[in-house]
Amino acid sequence: AQSVSQHNHHVILSEAASLELGCNYSYGGTVNLFWYVQYPGQHLQLLLKYFSGDPLVKGIKGFEAEFIKSKFSFNLRKPSVQWSDTAEYFCAVNAIYNQGGKLIFGQGTELSVKP
Amino acid sequence: DADVTQTPRNRITKTGKRIMLECSQTKGHDRMYWYRQDPGLGLRLIYYSFDVKDINKGEISDGYSVSRQAQAKFSLSLESAIPNQTALYFCATSDFSAPNTGELFFGEGSRLTVL
């Protein structure tokens, strides 16, 4: 079965530090890739998505992610985090034509940013 | 008003009770989903529906049932609740008018506690 793996369960950073959250998936075909963010007490919101084209995708709030097909990875980055980035981040994959349109989520990475 | 509305937002119940979580959407999407979120496990798909006459089991459907009453309404039932069904439940919708985009739009969640 297809799966999505997020390497870091809890990351603690100081403000202005750089962020990289890892995400790998197991499906070998064409995929759509997503990062969602869940701020404390809130529902999931889309941060960015990749469908095709430029593998470097820019999202909201200064986040970006790079799709590396050969590594089955879609890592999330931000050059300088802020306290307001404290949240849980979920990577998700839609394996086109194979999953029936279902989105498979990783386990989530909790990010804590110290002021 | 939220595009995807879940009721109730919080519920505490006892083992063996029947519980229904309701979801309604104003986005006009055909596809609706129920996920549960547990710490360290991310989001796991319970059931999904691609239209009113289509219901499909997700990865963790045991102990749950669903009903798609209309295009805009998708309810989740726990026939006899048990403590390990204590979780945060999310309803989501998606629109596949574009080719297989997979992007989900989430409700604000229903926190269920089973004592």
Short mmCIF file of C-alpha atoms in Angstrom, two decimals:
data_model
loop_
_atom_site.label_atom_id
_atom_site.label_comp_id
_atom_site.label_asym_id
_atom_site.label_seq_id
_atom_site.Cartn_x
_atom_site.Cartn_y
_atom_site.Cartn_z
CA ALA A 1 0.00 0.00 0.00
CA GLN A 2 1.10 3.52 -0.68
CA SER A 3 2.45 5.43 2.29
CA VAL A 4 3.77 8.82 3.26
CA SER A 5 6.55 9.23 5.79
CA GLN A 6 7.52 12.36 7.66
CA HIS A 7 10.87 11.96 9.31
CA ASN A 8 10.57 14.43 12.14
CA HIS A 9 7.81 14.12 14.70
CA HIS A 10 8.68 17.22 16.71
CA VAL A 11 11.00 20.04 15.71
CA ILE A 12 11.96 22.89 18.02
CA LEU A 13 13.56 26.00 16.56
CA SER A 14 14.34 29.52 17.61
CA GLU A 15 12.92 32.43 15.67
CA ALA A 16 14.91 33.26 12.51
CA ALA A 17 16.26 29.72 12.23
CA SER A 18 15.86 27.90 8.93
CA LEU A 19 13.39 25.07 8.60
CA GLU A 20 13.35 21.90 6.56
CA LEU A 21 10.77 19.18 7.11
CA GLY A 22 11.21 15.90 5.32
CA CYS A 23 8.53 13.99 3.44
CA ASN A 24 8.89 10.81 1.42
CA TYR A 25 6.23 8.74 -0.29
CA SER A 26 6.19 5.23 -1.65
CA TYR A 27 4.10 5.45 -4.84
CA GLY A 28 6.02 5.18 -8.12
CA GLY A 29 3.51 6.72 -10.51
CA THR A 30 2.32 10.24 -11.12
CA VAL A 31 1.48 12.08 -7.93
CA ASN A 32 0.04 15.33 -6.69
CA LEU A 33 1.75 16.53 -3.53
CA PHE A 34 0.55 18.77 -0.73
CA TRP A 35 1.62 20.34 2.50
CA TYR A 36 -1.11 21.25 4.96
CA VAL A 37 -0.69 23.23 8.18
CA GLN A 38 -2.77 22.97 11.32
CA TYR A 39 -2.42 25.86 13.75
CA PRO A 40 -3.29 25.10 17.38
CA GLY A 41 -7.00 24.44 17.74
CA GLN A 42 -7.73 24.94 14.07
CA HIS A 43 -8.49 22.81 11.04
CA LEU A 44 -6.05 21.93 8.31
CA GLN A 45 -5.26 24.57 5.73
CA LEU A 46 -3.42 24.19 2.46
CA LEU A 47 0.12 25.56 2.59
CA LEU A 48 1.23 24.64 -0.92
CA LYS A 49 0.75 22.04 -3.61
CA TYR A 50 2.55 20.51 -6.55
CA PHE A 51 0.77 19.18 -9.60
CA SER A 52 3.29 19.52 -12.43
CA GLY A 53 5.91 21.84 -13.89
CA ASP A 54 8.55 23.60 -11.81
CA PRO A 55 9.48 21.21 -8.99
CA LEU A 56 10.16 24.14 -6.66
CA VAL A 57 6.80 25.29 -5.38
CA LYS A 58 6.15 28.43 -3.39
CA GLY A 59 3.31 28.64 -0.93
CA ILE A 60 1.86 31.04 1.55
CA LYS A 61 3.76 32.72 4.39
CA GLY A 62 7.20 32.26 2.80
CA PHE A 63 7.10 28.47 2.65
CA GLU A 64 8.39 26.50 -0.30
CA ALA A 65 8.79 22.85 -1.16
CA GLU A 66 10.89 20.95 -3.65
CA PHE A 67 9.69 17.85 -5.47
CA ILE A 68 12.55 15.45 -6.21
CA LYS A 69 11.05 12.63 -8.22
CA SER A 70 14.12 10.41 -8.08
CA LYS A 71 14.06 10.53 -4.28
CA PHE A 72 10.27 10.34 -3.91
CA SER A 73 10.55 13.39 -1.71
CA PHE A 74 8.70 16.65 -1.19
CA ASN A 75 10.51 18.53 1.57
CA LEU A 76 9.14 21.72 3.05
CA ARG A 77 11.44 24.68 3.69
CA LYS A 78 11.38 28.16 5.11
CA PRO A 79 14.50 30.35 5.38
CA SER A 80 13.53 32.09 8.60
CA VAL A 81 10.75 30.87 10.89
CA GLN A 82 8.58 33.01 13.10
CA TRP A 83 6.85 32.27 16.38
CA SER A 84 3.54 32.30 14.45
CA ASP A 85 4.73 29.29 12.44
CA THR A 86 4.21 27.10 15.49
CA ALA A 87 1.82 24.45 14.19
CA GLU A 88 1.59 20.89 12.99
CA TYR A 89 2.56 20.24 9.37
CA PHE A 90 1.25 17.39 7.27
CA CYS A 91 2.56 16.10 3.98
CA ALA A 92 -0.02 14.39 1.75
CA VAL A 93 0.05 12.54 -1.53
CA ASN A 94 -2.60 11.83 -4.13
CA ALA A 95 -1.47 8.97 -6.34
CA ILE A 96 -3.24 9.84 -9.55
CA TYR A 97 -5.18 7.03 -11.28
CA ASN A 98 -4.35 4.57 -8.54
CA GLN A 99 -5.78 5.86 -5.30
CA GLY A 100 -9.17 6.86 -6.62
CA GLY A 101 -8.54 10.43 -5.66
CA LYS A 102 -7.81 9.70 -2.03
CA LEU A 103 -5.27 11.79 -0.19
CA ILE A 104 -2.84 9.85 1.98
CA PHE A 105 -1.32 11.78 4.86
CA GLY A 106 1.96 11.49 6.70
CA GLN A 107 2.09 11.28 10.47
CA GLY A 108 2.62 14.99 10.89
CA THR A 109 5.48 17.09 12.25
CA GLU A 110 4.90 19.37 15.18
CA LEU A 111 6.91 22.57 14.90
CA SER A 112 7.54 24.67 17.99
CA VAL A 113 9.20 28.04 17.44
CA LYS A 114 10.68 29.73 20.50
CA PRO A 115 10.49 33.53 20.57
CA ASP B 1 -19.78 31.16 7.49
CA ALA B 2 -17.50 28.15 7.01
CA ASP B 3 -17.70 26.34 3.70
CA VAL B 4 -17.50 22.96 5.46
CA THR B 5 -19.44 22.79 8.71
CA GLN B 6 -19.24 20.02 11.26
CA THR B 7 -21.57 19.38 14.17
CA PRO B 8 -21.11 18.87 17.03
CA ARG B 9 -17.70 20.48 17.56
CA ASN B 10 -17.22 18.69 20.85
CA ARG B 11 -18.92 15.64 22.29
CA ILE B 12 -18.36 13.51 25.33
CA THR B 13 -20.17 10.21 25.44
CA LYS B 14 -20.08 6.83 27.14
CA THR B 15 -19.02 3.45 25.87
CA GLY B 16 -21.79 1.73 23.95
CA LYS B 17 -23.67 4.86 22.95
CA ARG B 18 -24.55 5.65 19.36
CA ILE B 19 -23.02 8.86 18.05
CA MET B 20 -23.54 10.74 14.81
CA LEU B 21 -21.23 13.42 13.49
CA GLU B 22 -22.65 15.57 10.76
CA CYS B 23 -20.99 17.46 7.93
CA SER B 24 -22.48 19.88 5.48
CA GLN B 25 -20.79 21.89 2.75
CA THR B 26 -21.61 24.87 0.60
CA LYS B 27 -18.73 24.45 -1.83
CA GLY B 28 -20.75 22.42 -4.32
CA HIS B 29 -18.17 19.62 -4.31
CA ASP B 30 -19.13 16.09 -5.24
CA ARG B 31 -16.54 14.34 -3.11
CA MET B 32 -16.67 14.13 0.67
CA TYR B 33 -14.45 12.39 3.18
CA TRP B 34 -14.23 11.54 6.86
CA TYR B 35 -10.80 11.41 8.51
CA ARG B 36 -9.77 10.87 12.10
CA GLN B 37 -6.70 12.48 13.61
CA ASP B 38 -4.70 10.90 16.41
CA PRO B 39 -1.45 12.23 17.85
CA GLY B 40 1.53 10.72 16.06
CA LEU B 41 -0.62 8.98 13.48
CA GLY B 42 -1.63 11.89 11.27
CA LEU B 43 -4.95 11.71 9.47
CA ARG B 44 -6.44 8.38 8.53
CA LEU B 45 -9.29 7.95 6.10
CA ILE B 46 -12.45 6.36 7.48
CA TYR B 47 -14.92 6.62 4.60
CA TYR B 48 -15.27 8.60 1.42
CA SER B 49 -17.99 9.31 -1.09
CA PHE B 50 -17.56 10.49 -4.67
CA ASP B 51 -21.25 11.20 -5.17
CA VAL B 52 -24.57 10.56 -3.47
CA LYS B 53 -24.76 6.94 -4.65
CA ASP B 54 -21.12 6.11 -4.03
CA ILE B 55 -19.75 5.15 -0.61
CA ASN B 56 -16.32 3.62 -0.07
CA LYS B 57 -14.42 2.32 2.91
CA GLY B 58 -11.15 3.91 3.85
CA GLU B 59 -8.28 2.39 5.75
CA ILE B 60 -9.98 2.32 9.17
CA SER B 61 -13.72 1.85 8.58
CA ASP B 62 -14.36 -0.83 11.22
CA GLY B 63 -16.75 0.43 13.88
CA TYR B 64 -18.00 3.29 11.70
CA SER B 65 -20.75 3.80 9.14
CA VAL B 66 -21.69 6.73 6.93
CA SER B 67 -24.64 8.16 5.11
CA ARG B 68 -24.59 10.56 2.16
CA GLN B 69 -27.99 12.16 2.50
CA ALA B 70 -27.45 14.70 -0.25
CA GLN B 71 -24.59 16.14 -2.26
CA ALA B 72 -23.96 18.60 0.53
CA LYS B 73 -24.35 16.29 3.53
CA PHE B 74 -22.22 13.41 4.74
CA SER B 75 -22.66 11.99 8.23
CA LEU B 76 -20.49 9.61 10.22
CA SER B 77 -21.95 7.24 12.78
CA LEU B 78 -20.44 5.23 15.58
CA GLU B 79 -23.03 2.55 16.30
CA SER B 80 -21.54 1.57 19.64
CA ALA B 81 -18.78 3.92 20.69
CA ILE B 82 -15.65 2.58 22.38
CA PRO B 83 -12.84 4.50 24.13
CA ASN B 84 -10.28 3.99 21.34
CA GLN B 85 -12.56 5.97 19.06
CA THR B 86 -11.69 9.02 21.09
CA ALA B 87 -10.16 11.32 18.47
CA LEU B 88 -10.53 14.46 16.43
CA TYR B 89 -12.68 13.85 13.37
CA PHE B 90 -12.48 15.92 10.22
CA CYS B 91 -14.83 16.13 7.30
CA ALA B 92 -13.37 17.24 4.00
CA THR B 93 -14.51 17.92 0.46
CA SER B 94 -12.83 18.03 -2.91
CA ASP B 95 -13.65 19.01 -6.45
CA PHE B 96 -12.43 16.84 -9.27
CA SER B 97 -13.64 19.03 -12.08
CA ALA B 98 -9.97 19.66 -12.80
CA PRO B 99 -8.05 16.49 -13.58
CA ASN B 100 -7.39 14.65 -10.36
CA THR B 101 -6.28 17.57 -8.28
CA GLY B 102 -6.81 15.90 -4.91
CA GLU B 103 -6.90 19.12 -2.92
CA LEU B 104 -9.05 18.81 0.18
CA PHE B 105 -11.01 21.48 2.02
CA PHE B 106 -11.52 20.72 5.68
CA GLY B 107 -14.13 21.41 8.28
CA GLU B 108 -13.11 22.64 11.70
CA GLY B 109 -13.22 19.24 13.32
CA SER B 110 -15.35 17.38 15.83
CA ARG B 111 -13.61 16.33 19.02
CA LEU B 112 -15.13 13.12 20.37
CA THR B 113 -14.34 11.67 23.77
CA VAL B 114 -15.63 8.22 24.65
CA LEU B 115 -15.51 7.41 28.36
#
